[in-house]
Coordinates of C-alpha atoms in Angstrom, one line a residue:
Chain R
X10 CA 117.3 82.0 118.2
X11 CA 119.8 80.2 116.0
X12 CA 118.3 76.8 116.5
X13 CA 116.9 75.2 113.3
X14 CA 118.0 78.2 111.2
X15 CA 118.5 76.1 108.1
X16 CA 115.1 74.4 108.5
X17 CA 113.4 77.7 108.9
X18 CA 115.1 79.0 105.8
X19 CA 114.0 75.9 103.9
X20 CA 110.3 76.4 104.9
X21 CA 110.1 80.2 104.5
X22 CA 112.3 81.0 101.5
X23 CA 110.3 79.5 98.6
X24 CA 107.2 81.3 99.5
X25 CA 109.1 84.4 100.6
X26 CA 110.9 84.7 97.2
X27 CA 107.7 84.3 95.2
X28 CA 105.9 86.7 97.5
X29 CA 108.6 89.3 97.0
X30 CA 108.7 88.7 93.2
X31 CA 105.0 88.8 92.6
X32 CA 103.6 90.9 95.4
X33 CA 106.1 93.3 96.8
X34 CA 108.2 94.2 93.7
X35 CA 105.1 94.8 91.5
X36 CA 103.7 97.2 94.1
X37 CA 107.0 99.1 94.2
X38 CA 107.3 98.9 90.4
X39 CA 103.8 100.4 90.1
X40 CA 104.8 103.2 92.4
X41 CA 107.9 103.7 90.3
X42 CA 106.1 103.7 87.0
X43 CA 103.5 106.1 88.3
X44 CA 106.2 108.7 88.9
X45 CA 107.2 108.8 85.2
X46 CA 105.6 110.5 82.2
X47 CA 106.0 110.2 78.5
X48 CA 107.7 113.1 76.7
X49 CA 107.6 113.5 72.9
X50 CA 109.8 115.8 70.8
X51 CA 107.3 117.2 68.3
X52 CA 104.0 115.5 67.4
X53 CA 105.5 112.3 65.9
X54 CA 108.9 112.3 67.6
X55 CA 110.2 109.4 69.5
X56 CA 108.6 109.0 72.9
X57 CA 110.8 108.9 76.0
X58 CA 110.0 108.2 79.6
X59 CA 111.1 111.1 81.8
X60 CA 110.7 111.5 85.6
X61 CA 107.5 113.5 86.2
X62 CA 107.2 113.4 90.0
X63 CA 103.6 113.5 91.0
X64 CA 102.2 114.6 87.6
X65 CA 100.2 111.4 87.1
X66 CA 98.7 111.8 90.6
X67 CA 97.5 115.3 89.7
X68 CA 95.9 113.7 86.7
X69 CA 94.3 111.0 88.9
X70 CA 92.8 113.5 91.3
X71 CA 91.4 115.7 88.5
X72 CA 90.1 112.7 86.4
X73 CA 86.3 113.1 86.5
X74 CA 85.3 109.6 85.2
X75 CA 87.7 107.9 87.7
X76 CA 86.0 109.6 90.7
X77 CA 82.6 108.9 89.3
X78 CA 83.6 105.2 89.2
X79 CA 84.7 105.4 92.8
X80 CA 81.4 107.0 93.7
X81 CA 79.6 104.3 91.9
X82 CA 81.3 101.4 93.6
X83 CA 80.9 103.2 96.9
X84 CA 77.1 103.4 96.3
X85 CA 77.2 99.8 95.2
X86 CA 79.0 98.7 98.4
X87 CA 76.9 100.7 100.8
X88 CA 73.8 98.8 99.5
X89 CA 75.1 95.5 98.3
X90 CA 77.4 94.5 101.2
X91 CA 74.9 95.0 104.0
X92 CA 72.1 93.3 102.0
X93 CA 74.4 90.3 101.1
X94 CA 75.8 89.9 104.6
X95 CA 72.4 90.5 106.2
X96 CA 70.8 87.7 104.2
X97 CA 73.8 85.5 104.8
X98 CA 73.6 86.1 108.6
X99 CA 69.8 85.5 108.5
X100 CA 70.2 82.2 106.6
X101 CA 73.0 81.1 108.9
X102 CA 70.9 81.8 112.0
X103 CA 68.0 79.9 110.4
X104 CA 70.2 76.9 109.7
X105 CA 71.4 77.0 113.3
X106 CA 68.0 77.6 114.9
X107 CA 66.9 74.0 114.9
X108 CA 63.8 74.9 112.9
X109 CA 65.1 73.6 109.6
X110 CA 65.2 70.0 108.3
X111 CA 67.6 68.9 105.6
X112 CA 70.3 71.3 106.6
X113 CA 73.0 69.5 104.5
X114 CA 71.0 70.0 101.3
X115 CA 70.3 73.7 101.9
X116 CA 73.9 74.4 102.9
X117 CA 75.1 72.9 99.6
X118 CA 72.4 74.5 97.5
X119 CA 73.2 78.0 98.8
X120 CA 76.9 77.4 98.5
X121 CA 76.8 76.1 95.0
X122 CA 76.8 79.5 93.2
X123 CA 80.3 80.2 94.8
X124 CA 81.5 77.5 92.4
X125 CA 80.5 79.7 89.5
X126 CA 83.3 82.1 88.3
X127 CA 82.4 85.8 88.2
X128 CA 82.7 85.8 84.4
X129 CA 80.4 82.8 83.9
X130 CA 77.9 84.1 86.5
X131 CA 77.8 87.5 84.7
X132 CA 77.3 85.9 81.3
X133 CA 74.5 83.7 82.7
X134 CA 72.6 86.5 84.4
X135 CA 73.3 88.8 81.5
X136 CA 71.2 86.4 79.4
X137 CA 68.6 86.1 82.1
X138 CA 68.2 89.9 82.1
X139 CA 68.1 90.3 78.3
X140 CA 64.6 91.2 77.2
X141 CA 64.6 88.9 74.2
X142 CA 66.2 85.9 75.7
X143 CA 65.1 85.8 79.3
X144 CA 62.8 83.1 80.6
X145 CA 61.4 85.7 83.1
X146 CA 59.6 87.8 80.5
X147 CA 57.2 89.1 83.0
X148 CA 60.0 90.9 84.8
X149 CA 62.1 91.9 81.8
X150 CA 59.1 93.2 79.9
X151 CA 58.1 95.6 82.7
X152 CA 61.6 96.9 83.5
X153 CA 64.7 97.0 81.4
X154 CA 67.2 95.6 83.9
X155 CA 70.1 96.5 81.6
X156 CA 69.1 100.2 81.4
X157 CA 71.4 102.9 83.0
X158 CA 69.1 103.2 86.0
X159 CA 69.0 99.5 86.8
X160 CA 72.2 98.0 85.5
X161 CA 74.3 98.7 88.6
X162 CA 71.7 96.8 90.8
X163 CA 71.4 94.1 88.2
X164 CA 75.2 93.5 88.7
X165 CA 74.8 93.8 92.5
X166 CA 72.4 90.9 92.2
X167 CA 75.0 88.8 90.4
X168 CA 77.6 89.4 93.1
X169 CA 75.1 88.8 95.8
X170 CA 73.9 85.6 94.2
X171 CA 77.5 84.3 94.0
X172 CA 78.6 85.2 97.5
X173 CA 75.7 84.8 99.9
X174 CA 76.3 81.1 100.4
X175 CA 80.0 81.6 100.9
X176 CA 79.5 84.2 103.6
X177 CA 76.7 82.2 105.1
X178 CA 79.0 79.2 105.6
X179 CA 81.7 81.4 107.3
X180 CA 79.1 82.7 109.7
X181 CA 77.4 79.3 110.2
X182 CA 80.8 77.7 111.0
X183 CA 81.4 80.3 113.6
X184 CA 77.9 79.6 115.1
X185 CA 78.8 75.9 115.3
X186 CA 81.8 76.8 117.4
X187 CA 79.8 78.6 120.1
X188 CA 79.7 76.4 123.2
X189 CA 76.3 74.9 123.7
X190 CA 76.3 75.6 127.5
X191 CA 75.6 79.2 126.7
X192 CA 72.4 78.3 125.0
X193 CA 71.4 76.1 128.0
X194 CA 71.9 79.1 130.3
X195 CA 69.8 81.3 128.0
X196 CA 67.0 78.7 127.9
X197 CA 66.9 78.6 131.6
X198 CA 66.7 82.3 131.7
X199 CA 63.6 82.0 129.4
X200 CA 65.2 83.5 126.2
X201 CA 63.3 82.5 123.0
X202 CA 64.7 81.8 119.5
X203 CA 64.8 85.5 118.5
X204 CA 66.2 86.7 121.8
X205 CA 68.9 84.0 121.8
X206 CA 69.8 84.9 118.2
X207 CA 69.9 88.7 118.9
X208 CA 71.6 88.7 122.3
X209 CA 73.9 85.7 122.1
X210 CA 74.5 84.4 118.7
X211 CA 75.1 87.6 116.8
X212 CA 77.6 89.0 119.3
X213 CA 79.4 85.6 119.4
X214 CA 79.9 85.6 115.6
X215 CA 80.8 89.3 115.2
X216 CA 84.4 88.4 114.4
X217 CA 83.2 86.3 111.5
X218 CA 81.0 89.1 110.3
X219 CA 83.9 91.6 110.5
X220 CA 86.0 89.2 108.4
X221 CA 83.4 88.8 105.7
X222 CA 82.8 92.6 105.7
X223 CA 86.5 93.3 105.1
X224 CA 86.6 90.7 102.2
X225 CA 83.4 92.2 100.8
X226 CA 84.9 95.7 100.8
X227 CA 88.0 94.5 99.0
X228 CA 85.8 92.7 96.5
X229 CA 83.6 95.7 95.8
X230 CA 86.5 98.0 95.1
X231 CA 87.9 95.4 92.8
X232 CA 84.7 94.9 90.7
X233 CA 85.9 94.0 87.2
X234 CA 84.6 90.7 85.7
X235 CA 80.9 91.5 86.1
X236 CA 81.0 95.1 84.6
X237 CA 83.4 94.0 81.9
X238 CA 81.1 91.2 80.8
X239 CA 78.0 93.4 81.1
X240 CA 79.6 95.8 78.5
X241 CA 78.5 93.2 75.9
X242 CA 74.9 93.3 77.2
X243 CA 74.4 97.0 78.0
X244 CA 75.7 100.2 76.5
X245 CA 75.1 101.8 79.9
X246 CA 78.3 100.2 81.2
X247 CA 81.1 102.5 80.0
X248 CA 84.9 101.7 79.8
X249 CA 85.4 103.6 83.1
X250 CA 82.4 102.1 84.9
X251 CA 84.4 100.8 87.9
X252 CA 87.9 101.8 89.1
X253 CA 89.4 98.6 87.8
X254 CA 87.8 99.1 84.4
X255 CA 89.4 102.5 84.3
X256 CA 92.8 100.9 85.0
X257 CA 92.2 98.4 82.2
X258 CA 91.0 101.0 79.6
X259 CA 93.8 103.4 80.5
X260 CA 96.5 100.7 80.1
X261 CA 94.9 99.7 76.8
X262 CA 95.4 103.3 75.4
X263 CA 98.3 102.6 76.3
X264 CA 99.1 105.0 79.1
X265 CA 100.8 102.8 81.6
X266 CA 102.1 105.6 83.8
X267 CA 98.6 106.9 84.5
X268 CA 97.2 103.4 84.8
X269 CA 99.9 102.6 87.4
X270 CA 99.0 105.7 89.3
X271 CA 95.3 104.6 89.3
X272 CA 96.4 101.2 90.6
X273 CA 98.4 102.7 93.4
X274 CA 95.6 105.0 94.5
X275 CA 93.2 102.1 94.3
X276 CA 95.4 99.7 96.3
X277 CA 96.0 102.4 98.9
X278 CA 92.3 103.1 99.2
X279 CA 91.5 99.4 99.6
X280 CA 94.2 98.9 102.2
X281 CA 93.2 102.0 104.3
X282 CA 89.5 101.2 104.1
X283 CA 89.9 97.5 105.2
X284 CA 92.4 98.5 107.8
X285 CA 90.3 101.3 109.2
X286 CA 87.3 99.0 109.4
X287 CA 89.3 96.4 111.3
X288 CA 90.6 99.0 113.7
X289 CA 87.2 100.6 114.4
X290 CA 85.5 97.3 115.0
X291 CA 88.4 96.1 117.2
X292 CA 88.1 99.3 119.4
X293 CA 84.4 98.6 119.8
X294 CA 85.5 95.4 121.7
X295 CA 85.2 92.9 118.9
X296 CA 88.2 90.8 119.7
Chain L
X24 CA 50.7 72.2 118.8
X25 CA 49.7 74.0 115.5
X26 CA 51.0 77.3 116.9
X27 CA 54.2 75.6 117.9
X28 CA 54.8 74.3 114.3
X29 CA 54.2 77.7 112.6
X30 CA 57.8 78.9 112.9
X31 CA 59.0 75.6 111.4
X32 CA 56.8 76.0 108.4
X33 CA 57.9 79.7 108.0
X34 CA 61.5 78.7 108.2
X35 CA 61.2 75.9 105.7
X36 CA 59.3 78.3 103.3
X37 CA 62.1 80.9 103.5
X38 CA 64.7 78.1 102.8
X39 CA 62.6 76.9 99.8
X40 CA 62.4 80.4 98.4
X41 CA 66.1 80.9 98.6
X42 CA 66.8 77.5 97.1
X43 CA 64.8 78.6 94.1
X44 CA 66.8 81.9 93.9
X45 CA 70.1 80.0 94.0
X46 CA 69.3 77.1 91.8
X47 CA 66.9 78.4 89.1
X48 CA 69.6 80.3 87.2
X49 CA 71.8 77.2 87.1
X50 CA 68.9 75.0 86.0
X51 CA 68.0 77.5 83.3
X52 CA 71.6 77.4 82.1
X53 CA 71.4 73.6 81.8
X54 CA 68.1 73.7 80.0
X55 CA 69.2 76.6 77.6
X56 CA 72.5 74.8 76.8
X57 CA 70.5 71.8 75.7
X58 CA 68.1 73.6 73.3
X59 CA 68.3 72.1 69.8
X60 CA 70.3 74.1 67.2
X61 CA 71.0 76.8 69.8
X62 CA 67.4 78.1 69.8
X63 CA 67.6 79.3 73.4
X64 CA 64.1 80.8 73.3
X65 CA 62.5 77.7 71.7
X66 CA 59.9 75.9 73.8
X67 CA 59.7 76.2 77.5
X68 CA 62.5 78.2 79.2
X69 CA 62.7 76.0 82.3
X70 CA 61.8 72.6 80.8
X71 CA 64.2 70.5 78.8
X72 CA 62.2 70.2 75.6
X73 CA 63.8 70.5 72.1
X74 CA 66.7 68.8 74.0
X75 CA 69.9 68.1 72.1
X76 CA 72.7 68.5 74.6
X77 CA 74.8 65.9 73.0
X78 CA 74.8 67.6 69.6
X79 CA 75.5 70.9 71.2
X80 CA 78.4 69.5 73.1
X81 CA 79.8 68.1 69.8
X82 CA 79.5 71.5 68.2
X83 CA 81.2 73.1 71.2
X84 CA 84.1 70.6 71.2
X85 CA 84.7 70.9 67.5
X86 CA 84.4 74.6 67.0
X87 CA 87.6 76.3 65.9
X88 CA 89.6 73.1 66.1
X89 CA 88.5 72.2 69.6
X90 CA 89.7 75.5 71.1
X91 CA 87.2 75.1 74.0
X92 CA 88.8 71.8 75.2
X93 CA 92.1 73.5 75.0
X94 CA 90.8 76.3 77.2
X95 CA 89.5 73.8 79.7
X96 CA 92.9 72.0 79.8
X97 CA 94.6 75.4 80.3
X98 CA 92.3 76.3 83.2
X99 CA 93.0 72.9 84.8
X100 CA 96.7 73.3 84.2
X101 CA 96.9 76.8 85.6
X102 CA 94.6 76.0 88.5
X103 CA 95.6 72.5 89.7
X104 CA 99.3 73.2 89.2
X105 CA 99.3 76.5 90.9
X106 CA 97.1 75.4 93.7
X107 CA 99.0 72.2 94.5
X108 CA 102.4 73.9 94.5
X109 CA 101.1 77.1 96.1
X110 CA 99.4 75.2 98.9
X111 CA 102.6 73.3 99.8
X112 CA 104.7 76.6 99.8
X113 CA 102.1 78.5 101.8
X114 CA 101.7 75.6 104.2
X115 CA 105.4 75.3 104.8
X116 CA 105.7 79.0 105.5
X117 CA 102.7 79.0 107.8
X118 CA 104.1 76.0 109.6
X119 CA 107.5 77.7 110.2
X120 CA 105.7 80.8 111.5
X121 CA 103.7 78.7 113.9
X122 CA 106.2 76.2 115.1
X123 CA 109.6 78.1 115.3
X124 CA 110.5 81.2 117.2
X125 CA 112.9 83.4 115.2
X126 CA 113.7 87.0 114.7
X127 CA 111.5 88.8 112.2
X128 CA 108.7 86.2 112.6
X129 CA 106.0 88.6 113.4
X130 CA 107.3 91.1 110.8
X131 CA 107.1 88.5 108.1
X132 CA 103.6 87.4 109.2
X133 CA 102.3 91.0 109.2
X134 CA 103.7 91.7 105.8
X135 CA 102.1 88.6 104.4
X136 CA 98.9 89.5 106.1
X137 CA 99.0 92.9 104.5
X138 CA 99.3 91.0 101.2
X139 CA 95.9 89.6 101.9
X140 CA 94.5 93.1 101.8
X141 CA 96.2 94.1 98.6
X142 CA 93.7 93.7 95.7
X143 CA 95.1 91.2 93.3
X144 CA 93.8 93.3 90.4
X145 CA 96.1 96.2 91.5
X146 CA 99.0 93.8 90.9
X147 CA 98.0 92.7 87.4
X148 CA 99.2 95.8 85.5
X149 CA 102.7 96.1 87.1
X150 CA 103.1 92.3 86.7
X151 CA 102.3 92.7 83.0
X152 CA 104.9 95.5 82.7
X153 CA 107.5 93.4 84.5
X154 CA 106.8 90.2 82.4
X155 CA 106.9 92.4 79.3
X156 CA 110.4 93.6 80.3
X157 CA 111.7 90.0 80.4
X158 CA 109.6 89.1 77.3
X159 CA 107.5 86.6 79.2
X160 CA 104.2 88.3 78.8
X161 CA 101.7 86.3 76.8
X162 CA 103.1 83.0 78.0
X163 CA 101.9 80.2 80.2
X164 CA 104.3 81.3 82.9
X165 CA 103.0 84.8 83.0
X166 CA 99.8 83.6 84.5
X167 CA 101.1 80.5 86.3
X168 CA 103.9 82.0 88.3
X169 CA 102.0 84.9 90.0
X170 CA 99.2 82.5 90.7
X171 CA 101.4 80.4 93.0
X172 CA 101.4 83.1 95.7
X173 CA 98.6 82.8 98.3
X174 CA 99.1 84.9 101.4
X175 CA 95.8 83.8 102.8
X176 CA 97.1 80.3 102.7
X177 CA 100.0 81.3 104.9
X178 CA 97.6 82.8 107.4
X179 CA 95.4 79.6 107.4
X180 CA 98.5 77.4 107.6
X181 CA 99.8 79.2 110.6
X182 CA 96.5 78.8 112.5
X183 CA 96.2 75.2 111.6
X184 CA 99.8 74.3 112.4
X185 CA 99.5 76.0 115.8
X186 CA 96.3 74.1 116.5
X187 CA 97.0 70.6 115.1
X188 CA 100.8 70.0 115.5
X189 CA 101.7 69.6 119.2
X190 CA 105.2 70.9 120.2
X191 CA 105.7 67.7 122.3
X192 CA 105.5 65.6 119.2
X193 CA 108.1 67.7 117.4
X194 CA 110.3 67.4 120.5
X195 CA 109.9 63.6 120.5
X196 CA 110.8 63.4 116.8
X197 CA 113.9 65.5 117.6
X198 CA 114.9 63.1 120.3
X199 CA 114.5 60.2 117.9
X200 CA 117.0 62.0 115.7
X201 CA 114.6 63.0 112.9
X202 CA 115.6 66.2 111.1
X203 CA 113.2 69.2 111.0
X204 CA 112.4 68.9 107.3
X205 CA 111.9 65.2 107.5
X206 CA 109.6 65.6 110.5
X207 CA 107.6 68.1 108.5
X208 CA 107.1 65.8 105.5
X209 CA 106.5 62.6 107.4
X210 CA 104.7 63.7 110.5
X211 CA 103.4 67.3 110.4
X212 CA 101.9 67.2 106.9
X213 CA 99.8 64.2 108.0
X214 CA 98.5 66.1 111.0
X215 CA 97.8 69.1 108.8
X216 CA 96.2 67.2 105.9
X217 CA 92.7 68.7 106.4
X218 CA 94.3 72.1 106.5
X219 CA 96.1 71.5 103.3
X220 CA 92.9 70.4 101.6
X221 CA 91.2 73.6 102.7
X222 CA 94.0 75.9 101.6
X223 CA 94.1 74.0 98.3
X224 CA 90.4 74.5 97.8
X225 CA 90.5 78.3 98.5
X226 CA 93.5 78.6 96.2
X227 CA 91.9 76.5 93.5
X228 CA 88.8 78.8 93.5
X229 CA 90.9 82.0 93.5
X230 CA 93.0 80.9 90.5
X231 CA 90.1 79.3 88.6
X232 CA 88.1 82.6 89.0
X233 CA 91.0 84.9 88.3
X234 CA 90.1 87.2 85.3
X235 CA 92.1 90.4 85.4
X236 CA 95.6 88.7 85.3
X237 CA 94.9 86.5 82.2
X238 CA 92.9 89.3 80.6
X239 CA 95.9 91.7 80.8
X240 CA 98.6 89.2 80.3
X241 CA 97.4 87.0 77.4
X242 CA 96.9 87.9 73.8
X243 CA 97.2 84.4 72.3
X244 CA 93.8 82.7 72.6
X245 CA 95.4 79.3 72.7
X246 CA 96.7 80.1 76.1
X247 CA 93.4 81.4 77.5
X248 CA 91.8 79.9 80.6
X249 CA 88.2 78.9 80.0
X250 CA 86.8 82.0 81.7
X251 CA 88.7 84.3 79.4
X252 CA 87.8 82.2 76.4
X253 CA 84.0 82.4 77.2
X254 CA 84.4 86.1 77.8
X255 CA 86.0 86.6 74.4
X256 CA 83.3 84.6 72.7
X257 CA 80.6 86.6 74.4
X258 CA 82.0 89.8 73.2
X259 CA 81.8 88.5 69.6
X260 CA 78.2 87.4 69.8
X261 CA 76.9 90.3 67.7
X262 CA 79.2 89.6 64.8
X263 CA 79.0 85.8 65.1
X264 CA 75.5 84.9 66.3
X265 CA 76.3 81.2 66.2
X266 CA 78.6 81.8 69.2
X267 CA 75.6 82.6 71.5
X268 CA 74.6 79.0 71.9
X269 CA 78.3 78.0 72.3
X270 CA 78.8 80.5 75.1
X271 CA 75.9 79.0 77.0
X272 CA 76.9 75.4 76.5
X273 CA 80.5 76.3 77.3
X274 CA 79.5 78.1 80.4
X275 CA 77.6 75.1 81.6
X276 CA 80.5 72.7 80.8
X277 CA 83.0 75.0 82.5
X278 CA 81.1 74.6 85.8
X279 CA 81.4 70.8 85.9
X280 CA 85.0 70.5 87.3
X281 CA 84.3 73.0 90.0
X282 CA 81.0 71.5 91.0
X283 CA 82.6 68.0 91.2
X284 CA 85.4 69.5 93.4
X285 CA 82.9 71.1 95.6
X286 CA 80.7 68.1 96.1
X287 CA 83.5 65.7 96.7
X288 CA 85.4 67.8 99.1
X289 CA 82.6 69.6 100.9
X290 CA 83.3 68.5 104.4
X291 CA 86.7 70.3 104.2
X292 CA 84.9 73.5 103.2
X293 CA 83.1 73.7 106.5
X294 CA 86.1 73.0 108.7
X295 CA 88.2 75.4 106.7
X296 CA 85.7 78.3 106.7
X297 CA 85.3 77.9 110.4
X298 CA 89.1 78.2 111.0
X299 CA 89.2 81.2 108.7
X300 CA 86.9 83.1 111.0
X301 CA 88.7 82.2 114.3
X302 CA 91.1 85.2 114.5

């Protein structure tokens, strides 16, 4: 359709140009960079970039620490995402159940941590975990939360603390959109609070749960601020603790070609995982 | 009657426990940043005794020629600027995708939607290499320009425009002889105002929280946003113990603008989050 062509161009072009410059081209540039490698003539000779094909990807796939970091965030996500979304769903259902007074206050109190940037949340909790600074000495004296066996879950708590309220609000807003006639019908059929929640409310808000899950998967694979900050608190967090830390420390070497290959693999993995999750849930009849 | 009330008490108890979980750390941060002479462990950890927040604030604002205030100003500059302009651009694009039928519309929408799934951190390194090539790395623009792009805003903009701007109204404006662009700015933006606030809020939080991009891009600490500044102080605490108190006071102060934005605009959060989950 040729109608309004200039108006459409006017509306779409500014965003389109920026999106191309700062989203599409960087992705292509990363792919391009990852296909090169540095060649030196002699030990101290000048370094030149030469085309290396998939050399960097061979390095990525045989890089032990990188795969350990993938394994680590996978373990993190398997536990943290269900716990966080489970609690968020539970709180949203409670808010919607009619059992709670002062809903406005609780909504705000639970959502407030979302206003705290990841870096600041990590710094704050880092001090709360530190044995010699924490106000919760009863806890920190019996278990060193910053030790290798605990620190991953200590970080999981930081992420959970920040994002429960945000996810709860998304689910709660979806609950508010459910037409009330459905509840009337359920009441007449004799369904109680739990029955209504399980058989009606949860299925109705499944799309919201799917959306929050996808965002949480993306967030987990991108973990950076929390582990980076925790490196100051705990020697258990290495420079390759999460995939993004690996990208960061590899580019600091600097080995940009390998770091670009890590980025590409990571972006692809995120994309495939989120997309697969969307497809699988859609096939199961979630809209 | 007592048996009937039990679930209510149980529900309120659960809510109270979670309120403690969410608010205690923030309360501790407030108390700790007020401790006199930075003695965080002095006195009671959760009661404001040895309280000298004013003196601590003065220390914070004067340290290193007031670098902290500079960081706050940077954060506000990066965030408010990028979110205002970015919201307008995303809103315009979403509006066009919702209200006009043209070839490539779905293709553009799908590519932008794919952009939502691309981790922003995967973009930081190639962006750094690109900005280095044109010698713009370690400048204000190297953080500001990439922050303008908000694909999720386009997605929200399309949903809102489709829901809140009736085609009949646009048709009527056309008959009155109003141009498309003028109609957008005088009519449609007004109908989409709540949507714009929501997109703005999401964008604001995303840029304010962004860590990897400034971390990779910036070397000059006078350009740091406040998150990166606090992070850099925190890494130096072992060599400069006096920074420990400043990190805590700074962390507390850095939350103030966000909390104000949240409290004053909270009704938009609810409507916005609801729309985000429609799809």
